[in-house]
Amino acid sequence: MGLFTDGFKLLKKASEPLYKTPKSIQETIEIMAVAENGIFEVSKNKYSKCYRFQDINYTTATEDEQIGIFERYCKFLNSLDCNYKITINNKNKNMDELRDKVLIAEKNDGFNNYRSIYNDIIEEKIIEGRQGIEQERYLTITIERKNFEEAKAQFATLEATIHKAFIELGAEIVPLNGNERLKVLYDYYHLGDEGSFDFDIKKAKKVGADFRNDLCNGMVKYFPDHFEDESKFCKALFIKKYPSSLSDRFINEITSLPVHSITSIDVVPVPKDLTTKVLQKKYLGIESDIIKQQRVRNKNNDFSTEISYAKRTEKKEIEEIMDDVRENDQCLFFVGVTIILMAESKKELESVCETVETIGKRNSCTIDTHYLKQREALNTALPIGVRQVETMRTLLTQSLAVLMPFNVQELNDSTGNYYGINQISKNVNIGNRKKLINGNGFVFGVPGSGKSFFCKMEMGSVFLSGDDEIIVIDPMNEYFDIAETYGGTVVNMSTYTDNYVNPLEMDVWSLDPNDSKGMVREKGEFMLGLCEQCIGDSLNSRQKSIIDRCVRKLYIDIARSKEKYIPVMSDFYDILMAQPEDEAKDIALSLELFVNGSLNIFNHQTNVDVDNRFTVYGIRDLGTELSPITMLVMMESIQNRIVENGKRGKATWLYIDEFHVLLNSEYSAKYLQQLWKKVRKQGGLCTGITQNVVDLLQNYTATTMLANSEFVALLKQANTDSSKMAEVIGVSEAQLRFVTNTASGMGLIKCGSVVIPFDNQISKDTDLYRLYNTNIHEKIAEQKKREMQNNVE
């Protein structure tokens, strides 16, 4: 744009190295002093601080959502009046640290073969994905102040602005302390040996140790067009020429390459008053040139010819810029993009450079080598806070924002369960539901979508990696195999079963006549739901009062009695029959089938052995009459188990398949809602499993439960009301394309604030797949294959 005056040029002036001719490798590190709080003194009276920020879902957003993100990002760029740089670091993934974090440790329990399969899957996905590379994003701010204390105060002021902006963007941003900043640099200098960093600023101060001795590598050689150290070959590039328009995917194209790299966007804001003066001066210069051009033509008697196209274009462009600055909140910046590429050999480095240059050409950008400036370019790219190159050009806010640093969110908790890979970044998904404010969740998927497989993968991960308890309510008896494989208990409920669960079971020894603990009140709520299921219709107010009265009499009498006993349904039935109202007799008549009749499986004391970590209640053989009632009874028994586990400090994972069945009754739905709230405080994590989100959206209670659940897995869904679905679950309509016409085992996961498209497919040629698979056709084919092999043998 040619807007350069002396004052203007000073803004992009590069800082001088601390040592123009370093006498040691330590002197190549451009830091004077470091503080525990993360503030670096990078030169006299210049201080920097670095922040790590999360990625957000930009690539997967709709066009309207991207515009919203773009506008908020523009607002952030305009908010800072100091020099800053945005760095995207494709760093080495510490595989030893990663293994400790995500792989399942062996135990002496006979299940290590399955742990080995899980670990093989995870390691394979890590290698297939970004080839051992993880991506981090930093914002590094550099300010000038007289001393450290003034710098500290200024950073505190700036952080308020930064945090507010990133909250609006939906990204978390955290300041790095001194040790964390040094670790980032150490990881670059010691690529492949990241785990050896053990420097501590506080300890070093006590013994007078120089941080640079621990930070630097053993050797570095700088050449005109590249540099080498003991672990890698490197090259520093920069964007030399920008097109008139650039794709907002450009930076992501470069940083998504599976190579070690550092991409840094240096930004120097131009003060508004200086911007106005420079633009006015440029405008007046163009006007003067036009007048001179016109005079020359008039002198030649050329009165009809317009001024040259070049001058007309130049004038139009400067007028548009002036309008943008004055009316559209556009600011002016000096911007420089530096790219450091790394490889294990010079040949590999040249190949990577060609790929990056090709990406530039495809986007009409010229990417060139920082010739004779390799050392200065490296110092500029690292998140230290210095800029030692002047390869910058002026850009307005929107043009700068096009260099978009955001791509897609990651699910990358420090510990947790394996949830496949991110479809966009190909990184492994590790999520910890226990860390969520509300770890309850839902899994949705039409038949054949991989819904059951997803749940079994999570169950297996939970079982093999800790000592949590797992309980499944299984309407189709399809979780029996996994429970039996992991040494669990299978309770097959049916009219001919010997397995009994007493719905009236309670810790009667803790009862008191005043019901101070609310135990009787809670049991009354449960019995309202149970009676409603038995009656088959909604309860009226008289029926509710009678049932509540009978429940209270049953347990208060036990509380007052010296001889305690656990009641069964016939005890409740007898009290009902003793009531004077006709409605009581009607209620008793509705219960008779389930008390004294052929479906009396709940009129017994509980005899199910649940003294293990994996229990499945199968209810397929009960028929339509008993299924909803049984599910309700199971949950009452399970709730007691969760409370008991909570007292012992043990978490309980409850899975309820065909969840929508329990929504047909007002009291069953209400009971579920209370269960969802109560067990969370006792270490319970409930998961509702059903086919379509739309089924739940028809029920207000279920919709509320879904909206308040922080974990949702969406596999393939039918084409339905996407806007309503997106609103309740908390995802965008654009993201819902990952659950429409998608393959089995693929979909969306919402884990807290993170929403990612996942791929949970694994090789079919594993014992784990054969155990978890519910595809009947594949199971038949596998059985025939085994029979043929046996015949051959």
PDB file of C-alpha atoms in Angstrom, residues 46 92 128 152 164 230 248 312 440 444 455 486 511 558 560 562 601 631 670 730 755 767:
ATOM      1  CA  LYS A  46      10.529  -4.872  27.458  1.00  0.00           C
ATOM      2  CA  ASN A  92       6.067 -33.432  19.496  1.00  0.00           C
ATOM      3  CA  GLU A 128      -2.467 -43.002  12.178  1.00  0.00           C
ATOM      4  CA  LYS A 152       2.996  -6.916  36.117  1.00  0.00           C
ATOM      5  CA  LYS A 164     -13.570 -11.321  28.204  1.00  0.00           C
ATOM      6  CA  GLU A 230      21.355 -32.093  17.178  1.00  0.00           C
ATOM      7  CA  ASP A 248      -9.870 -18.126   6.093  1.00  0.00           C
ATOM      8  CA  ARG A 312      -8.276   6.046 -10.392  1.00  0.00           C
ATOM      9  CA  ASN A 440     -25.101 -37.763  33.431  1.00  0.00           C
ATOM     10  CA  PHE A 444     -28.843 -41.607  20.707  1.00  0.00           C
ATOM     11  CA  CYS A 455     -21.966 -47.859  25.119  1.00  0.00           C
ATOM     12  CA  TYR A 486     -16.012 -59.398  32.650  1.00  0.00           C
ATOM     13  CA  LEU A 511     -35.949 -45.071  59.846  1.00  0.00           C
ATOM     14  CA  ILE A 558     -41.851 -50.396  61.176  1.00  0.00           C
ATOM     15  CA  ARG A 560     -41.908 -47.530  65.772  1.00  0.00           C
ATOM     16  CA  LYS A 562     -38.795 -52.883  68.065  1.00  0.00           C
ATOM     17  CA  ILE A 601     -41.989 -61.618  40.870  1.00  0.00           C
ATOM     18  CA  MET A 631     -37.499 -50.939  34.804  1.00  0.00           C
ATOM     19  CA  LYS A 670     -40.654 -37.609  37.393  1.00  0.00           C
ATOM     20  CA  GLY A 730     -26.337 -27.414  22.670  1.00  0.00           C
ATOM     21  CA  VAL A 755     -18.475 -30.659  20.777  1.00  0.00           C
ATOM     22  CA  ASP A 767     -11.967 -60.181  20.116  1.00  0.00           C
TER      23      ASP A 767
END
